[in-house]
Coordinates of C-alpha atoms in Angstrom, one line a residue:
T32 CA 84.8 339.4 77.8
I33 CA 85.3 336.4 75.5
T34 CA 88.3 336.0 73.2
I35 CA 87.8 333.7 70.2
M36 CA 90.8 332.6 68.2
A37 CA 90.9 330.5 65.0
T38 CA 94.1 328.9 63.7
K39 CA 94.9 327.3 60.4
G40 CA 98.5 326.2 59.9
D41 CA 100.6 329.1 61.0
V42 CA 97.9 331.7 60.4
S43 CA 95.7 332.9 63.3
M44 CA 92.7 335.3 63.5
G45 CA 90.9 336.5 66.5
T46 CA 88.1 338.6 67.8
V47 CA 86.9 339.8 71.2
I48 CA 83.2 339.8 72.3
T49 CA 82.3 342.0 75.2
A50 CA 78.9 341.7 76.8
N51 CA 77.7 344.5 79.1
R52 CA 75.0 344.4 81.7
K53 CA 73.6 347.9 82.1
S54 CA 73.7 349.4 85.5
D55 CA 71.3 351.9 87.0
G56 CA 72.3 355.4 88.1
A57 CA 72.3 354.7 91.8
Y58 CA 74.7 351.8 91.4
M59 CA 77.1 353.9 89.2
A60 CA 76.9 356.9 91.6
A61 CA 78.1 354.6 94.4
E62 CA 81.1 353.2 92.5
P63 CA 84.6 354.2 93.8
Y64 CA 86.2 357.0 91.8
R65 CA 83.1 357.8 89.7
P66 CA 82.6 361.6 89.3
Q67 CA 79.2 362.9 90.5
F68 CA 79.0 366.1 88.5
H69 CA 80.9 365.3 85.3
Y70 CA 79.9 362.9 82.5
T71 CA 81.6 359.5 82.3
A72 CA 80.6 356.5 80.2
E73 CA 79.3 353.6 82.1
N74 CA 82.1 351.3 80.8
G75 CA 85.1 351.7 78.5
C76 CA 87.4 354.5 77.2
L77 CA 86.1 358.0 76.5
D78 CA 88.1 360.9 75.2
D79 CA 87.6 363.8 72.6
P80 CA 84.1 365.4 72.7
N81 CA 82.7 365.2 69.2
G82 CA 79.6 366.5 67.3
L83 CA 78.4 368.9 70.0
V84 CA 75.0 370.2 68.8
Y85 CA 71.6 371.3 70.1
D86 CA 68.7 369.8 68.2
P87 CA 65.9 372.3 68.0
S88 CA 63.4 369.8 66.6
N89 CA 63.0 368.1 70.1
G90 CA 65.0 370.4 72.4
T91 CA 67.9 368.0 73.2
W92 CA 71.6 368.6 73.6
H93 CA 73.9 366.0 72.1
M94 CA 77.4 365.1 73.2
Y95 CA 79.2 362.5 71.0
Y96 CA 82.7 361.4 71.9
Q97 CA 85.6 359.1 71.0
F98 CA 84.6 355.8 72.6
N99 CA 85.4 352.1 72.9
L100 CA 84.6 349.4 75.4
V101 CA 88.2 348.1 75.2
Y102 CA 91.0 350.3 76.5
P103 CA 92.7 351.3 74.3
G104 CA 90.9 350.2 71.3
F105 CA 89.3 351.0 67.9
Y106 CA 87.2 354.1 68.2
N107 CA 83.6 354.9 67.4
W108 CA 81.4 357.8 68.3
G109 CA 79.8 357.2 71.7
H110 CA 76.7 359.3 72.5
A111 CA 74.9 361.0 75.4
Q112 CA 72.0 363.4 75.4
S113 CA 70.5 365.9 77.8
T114 CA 67.6 368.3 78.0
D115 CA 69.4 370.7 80.4
L116 CA 73.2 370.4 79.9
V117 CA 73.4 368.9 83.4
N118 CA 71.8 365.4 83.5
W119 CA 73.0 363.1 80.7
K120 CA 71.6 359.8 79.4
E121 CA 74.1 357.5 77.7
L122 CA 72.8 356.1 74.4
P123 CA 74.2 353.3 72.1
V124 CA 77.2 353.9 69.9
A125 CA 76.1 356.4 67.2
I126 CA 78.7 356.1 64.4
P127 CA 80.6 352.8 64.4
A128 CA 83.8 351.9 62.5
D129 CA 83.5 350.3 59.1
E130 CA 85.7 349.1 56.2
I131 CA 86.9 352.6 55.4
G132 CA 88.4 353.0 58.9
I133 CA 87.8 353.7 62.5
I134 CA 85.9 356.9 63.5
F135 CA 88.0 359.7 64.7
S136 CA 87.0 363.2 65.9
G137 CA 84.6 365.6 64.2
S138 CA 81.6 367.9 64.6
A139 CA 77.9 368.2 63.8
V140 CA 75.5 370.9 62.5
V141 CA 71.8 371.6 62.0
D142 CA 71.1 371.8 58.3
D143 CA 67.9 373.8 58.8
K144 CA 67.8 375.0 55.2
N145 CA 68.3 371.5 53.9
T146 CA 71.3 372.6 51.8
S147 CA 72.4 368.9 51.6
G148 CA 69.1 367.6 50.3
F149 CA 69.3 364.7 52.8
F150 CA 66.0 365.8 54.4
N151 CA 63.7 366.2 51.3
D152 CA 61.4 363.6 52.6
N153 CA 61.5 364.6 56.3
K154 CA 58.2 364.2 58.3
P155 CA 57.1 367.0 60.6
G156 CA 59.2 367.0 63.8
E157 CA 62.1 365.0 62.4
S158 CA 65.7 366.4 62.9
K159 CA 68.1 367.7 60.3
L160 CA 71.5 366.8 61.8
V161 CA 74.6 366.3 59.8
A162 CA 77.8 364.9 61.3
F163 CA 81.4 365.3 60.0
Y164 CA 84.0 362.8 61.2
T165 CA 87.5 361.5 60.3
Y166 CA 88.2 358.1 59.0
H167 CA 91.5 356.8 60.3
G168 CA 93.6 353.7 59.9
G169 CA 92.0 352.4 56.7
P170 CA 93.6 352.0 53.3
R171 CA 93.0 355.7 52.4
G172 CA 94.5 357.2 55.5
Q173 CA 92.8 360.2 57.2
V174 CA 89.8 361.5 55.1
I175 CA 86.7 363.4 56.0
A176 CA 83.2 361.8 55.8
I177 CA 79.6 362.7 56.7
A178 CA 76.5 361.1 58.0
Y179 CA 73.0 362.4 58.7
S180 CA 70.2 361.8 61.2
K181 CA 66.4 362.3 61.1
D182 CA 65.6 360.8 64.4
H183 CA 67.3 363.3 66.7
G184 CA 70.8 362.0 66.5
V185 CA 70.1 358.5 67.8
T186 CA 70.8 356.7 64.5
W187 CA 72.9 358.0 61.6
T188 CA 73.0 357.1 57.9
K189 CA 76.5 357.4 56.4
Y190 CA 76.6 359.2 53.1
D191 CA 77.1 356.6 50.3
G192 CA 79.6 358.9 48.5
N193 CA 82.0 359.1 51.5
P194 CA 84.6 360.4 51.9
V195 CA 83.5 364.0 51.0
I196 CA 87.1 365.3 51.3
D197 CA 89.4 362.6 50.1
E198 CA 93.2 361.9 50.2
S199 CA 93.8 364.1 47.2
H200 CA 93.2 367.2 49.4
R201 CA 95.8 366.0 52.0
I202 CA 98.5 368.2 50.5
Y203 CA 100.2 369.2 53.8
G204 CA 100.9 365.7 55.2
A205 CA 99.2 362.6 56.4
D206 CA 97.6 364.3 59.5
F207 CA 94.2 365.6 58.2
R208 CA 91.4 365.3 60.7
D209 CA 89.0 366.7 63.3
P210 CA 86.7 368.8 61.0
K211 CA 84.8 371.6 62.7
V212 CA 81.9 373.0 60.6
W213 CA 79.8 376.2 61.0
W214 CA 77.3 378.3 59.0
Q215 CA 78.8 381.6 57.9
E216 CA 76.3 384.3 57.1
D217 CA 77.0 385.9 53.7
P218 CA 74.3 388.1 51.9
D219 CA 76.2 387.5 48.6
E220 CA 75.3 383.8 48.7
P221 CA 71.9 382.6 47.3
A222 CA 71.1 380.8 50.6
G223 CA 72.2 383.7 52.7
G224 CA 75.4 382.0 53.8
I225 CA 78.0 379.4 53.2
W226 CA 79.3 376.4 55.2
L227 CA 82.9 376.7 56.4
M228 CA 85.1 373.9 57.8
V229 CA 88.4 374.0 59.7
V230 CA 90.5 370.9 59.5
A231 CA 93.9 370.3 61.2
G232 CA 95.7 367.4 62.8
G233 CA 98.7 368.9 61.0
R234 CA 98.5 372.2 59.1
G235 CA 95.3 374.1 59.9
Q236 CA 93.1 374.5 56.7
I237 CA 89.8 376.1 55.8
F238 CA 87.3 374.6 53.3
S239 CA 83.9 375.9 52.1
S240 CA 80.8 374.3 50.7
H241 CA 77.3 375.2 49.6
D242 CA 75.8 371.8 50.3
L243 CA 77.9 370.0 52.9
I244 CA 79.0 367.5 50.3
D245 CA 81.2 369.3 47.8
W246 CA 84.1 371.1 49.5
K247 CA 86.5 373.7 48.1
F248 CA 89.9 374.5 49.7
E249 CA 90.1 378.1 50.9
Q250 CA 93.3 378.6 53.0
A251 CA 96.2 377.1 54.9
L252 CA 96.4 378.9 58.2
T253 CA 99.3 380.9 59.5
F254 CA 100.1 382.9 62.7
A255 CA 100.5 386.7 62.6
D256 CA 104.2 386.4 61.7
G257 CA 103.4 384.2 58.7
S258 CA 104.6 380.9 60.2
E259 CA 102.5 377.8 59.7
L260 CA 99.7 377.0 62.1
H261 CA 99.6 373.3 63.1
S262 CA 97.3 371.8 65.8
E263 CA 94.9 369.0 66.6
C264 CA 91.2 369.4 67.3
P265 CA 90.7 372.9 65.9
A266 CA 87.9 375.2 67.0
L267 CA 87.4 378.6 65.2
F268 CA 84.6 380.9 66.3
P269 CA 83.7 384.6 66.9
V270 CA 83.5 386.1 70.3
N271 CA 82.5 389.6 71.4
T272 CA 85.2 391.8 73.1
D273 CA 85.6 395.4 74.1
E274 CA 87.3 395.9 70.8
G275 CA 84.4 394.4 68.8
E276 CA 84.1 390.9 67.3
K277 CA 87.2 388.8 67.2
W278 CA 87.8 385.2 66.0
L279 CA 89.3 382.7 68.4
Y280 CA 91.3 379.7 67.2
V281 CA 91.5 377.2 70.0
A282 CA 93.9 374.3 69.5
S283 CA 93.0 371.2 71.5
S284 CA 92.4 373.4 74.6
D285 CA 96.2 373.6 74.6
W286 CA 96.7 377.1 73.2
Y287 CA 94.9 379.7 71.2
C288 CA 95.3 382.4 68.6
V289 CA 93.3 385.6 68.0
G290 CA 92.4 387.2 64.7
D291 CA 89.6 388.0 62.3
L292 CA 87.7 386.0 59.7
V293 CA 87.4 388.1 56.5
K294 CA 86.1 387.5 53.0
E295 CA 88.5 388.7 50.4
E296 CA 88.6 388.4 46.6
G297 CA 90.4 385.1 46.9
G298 CA 87.9 383.7 49.4
W299 CA 87.5 383.3 53.1
R300 CA 90.5 383.9 55.3
F301 CA 91.4 383.7 59.0
V302 CA 93.8 386.6 59.5
A303 CA 95.7 386.1 62.7
E304 CA 96.9 389.1 64.8
T305 CA 98.8 387.0 67.4
G306 CA 101.0 384.0 67.6
R307 CA 100.4 381.0 69.9
I308 CA 99.1 381.9 73.3
E309 CA 99.3 379.2 75.9
S310 CA 96.1 378.2 77.6
A311 CA 95.9 378.2 81.4
N312 CA 93.9 375.0 81.3
G313 CA 95.8 373.3 78.5
G314 CA 98.5 370.7 78.2
A315 CA 98.2 367.1 77.3
S316 CA 98.0 366.1 81.0
K317 CA 95.1 368.5 81.8
M318 CA 92.1 369.5 79.6
Y319 CA 92.3 368.5 75.9
A320 CA 90.5 368.3 72.6
G321 CA 88.0 371.0 73.5
Q322 CA 85.0 371.6 71.2
H323 CA 82.2 374.2 71.3
Y324 CA 78.6 373.6 70.6
Y325 CA 77.4 374.4 67.1
N326 CA 74.5 376.3 68.5
D327 CA 73.1 377.4 71.8
G328 CA 69.6 376.2 72.7
S329 CA 69.1 379.0 75.2
G330 CA 69.1 381.6 72.4
Q331 CA 72.0 383.5 74.0
N332 CA 74.5 382.5 71.3
R333 CA 77.0 381.4 74.0
K334 CA 80.2 379.6 72.9
L335 CA 79.8 376.5 75.1
M336 CA 83.0 374.4 75.2
V337 CA 83.4 370.9 76.5
H338 CA 86.8 369.4 77.1
W339 CA 88.2 366.0 77.7
L340 CA 89.6 365.6 81.2
Q341 CA 92.3 363.0 80.9
D342 CA 92.3 360.2 83.5
Y343 CA 95.5 358.3 84.2
S344 CA 93.9 355.7 86.5
A345 CA 92.8 353.7 83.5
P346 CA 91.4 350.2 83.7
G347 CA 94.3 348.0 84.4
T348 CA 95.8 350.5 86.8
L349 CA 92.8 350.4 89.1
T350 CA 91.4 346.9 88.8
D351 CA 88.0 347.8 90.3
K352 CA 87.4 350.7 87.9
R353 CA 85.7 349.9 84.6
W354 CA 85.7 353.3 82.9
N355 CA 88.3 355.8 81.8
G356 CA 88.0 359.5 80.8
V357 CA 85.7 362.4 81.9
Q358 CA 84.1 365.3 80.1
S359 CA 84.2 368.8 81.6
I360 CA 81.1 370.7 82.4
P361 CA 80.1 373.1 79.6
R362 CA 82.0 376.4 79.9
V363 CA 81.1 379.7 78.3
T364 CA 84.2 380.7 76.4
G365 CA 85.2 384.2 75.6
L366 CA 88.1 386.7 75.2
K367 CA 89.3 389.6 77.2
K368 CA 92.2 392.0 76.8
I369 CA 94.1 392.7 80.1
D370 CA 97.1 395.0 80.1
G371 CA 97.4 394.8 76.3
T372 CA 97.3 390.9 76.2
W373 CA 94.5 388.7 75.1
H374 CA 93.2 386.1 77.6
M375 CA 90.8 383.4 76.8
T376 CA 88.1 383.3 79.5
A377 CA 85.8 380.4 80.7
Y378 CA 82.9 380.4 83.0
P379 CA 80.6 377.5 83.9
A380 CA 77.3 377.5 82.0
K381 CA 74.5 379.0 84.1
E382 CA 72.6 375.6 83.9
I383 CA 75.2 374.2 86.3
E384 CA 73.7 376.3 89.1
S385 CA 70.9 373.7 89.3
Y386 CA 73.4 371.5 91.1
R387 CA 73.4 373.9 94.0
S388 CA 71.1 373.8 97.0
D389 CA 71.3 375.7 100.3
V390 CA 73.8 378.4 101.0
I391 CA 76.4 376.9 103.5
Y392 CA 78.1 380.2 104.5
E393 CA 77.7 383.8 103.5
T394 CA 79.5 387.1 104.4
E395 CA 80.0 390.6 103.0
N396 CA 83.1 392.9 103.0
L397 CA 85.4 390.1 104.3
T398 CA 89.0 391.1 104.5
V399 CA 91.4 388.1 104.5
S400 CA 95.1 388.2 105.2
A401 CA 97.7 385.6 104.2
E402 CA 97.9 384.5 107.9
D403 CA 94.3 383.5 107.8
G404 CA 95.1 380.5 105.7
N405 CA 92.5 378.7 103.6
I406 CA 89.3 380.7 104.0
L407 CA 87.2 377.8 102.7

């Protein structure tokens, strides 16, 4: 790491240049503290998972994330890709900061109907990926922007009309970030559906669009009792339950809310039937900033969530450790009612079973008492 400072009179300016020599997998696997089954970046600071999407054009899973080589630092979207949800390859930074601001959290979709028009000249086999991210720290404050990729998420072209949701829509305060976008089927729409986005940071809000560029405000979210719903890193998605389909609002992995997504005369609405329900895995010191994949490459329509596992042994605390932050394994997220109370469920994705080899111990009909201690 090289620091360069220039001084003229009493004014100084500086920059830091960091050169990184890539390591191979065997070297990294042998490093102290390095997890063997969870994704970590080779170097630098990693946190919120972003832009989780499966690209059907070449069969790859993508995991973007908040990233910078300097801890802490100005954020960009880091990038890793996989063909099996288990083995990940780290790729160069995908969406870097620019003059509008640094790049905060967001999501990605497959624009298979080319509603945006970005892919009019696509060649056969090219991808149709669109990313949504938050600009932060620039002169305009927090605003929502987009980029698109034709080469399977490796390089991204920022839309020249950014931001697509500007500061004039920031009517509930300065915190306006973490857009999560999905395609909502609707037979009344000419394209057979409409794009919906949930934004939070402060007050949760829903927007709609026909082309991923022009967005219309739909709703400011509330809990069942009418009180305002505020969170970071919103996730809103349908899950199947014994009572039929329900919609689950997950707030930063910290807590969740259950309700229904309905189309009314005034537009699309999330109608909550509960208040805030604390997550067993939540809390700022545990799992955080969870996001689910836009789509499921297995065809099972699973809601696969990845969460940032916070790491307090950051570089500077452990001097022989050059990375910080871990991503959880993908977990199939659902909802179950037990004794009249909704519980969010999570099970490791089936792909994780490929880690396993021989059975170490097996038994049937085992009865264990408290006196037996730890049966493992």
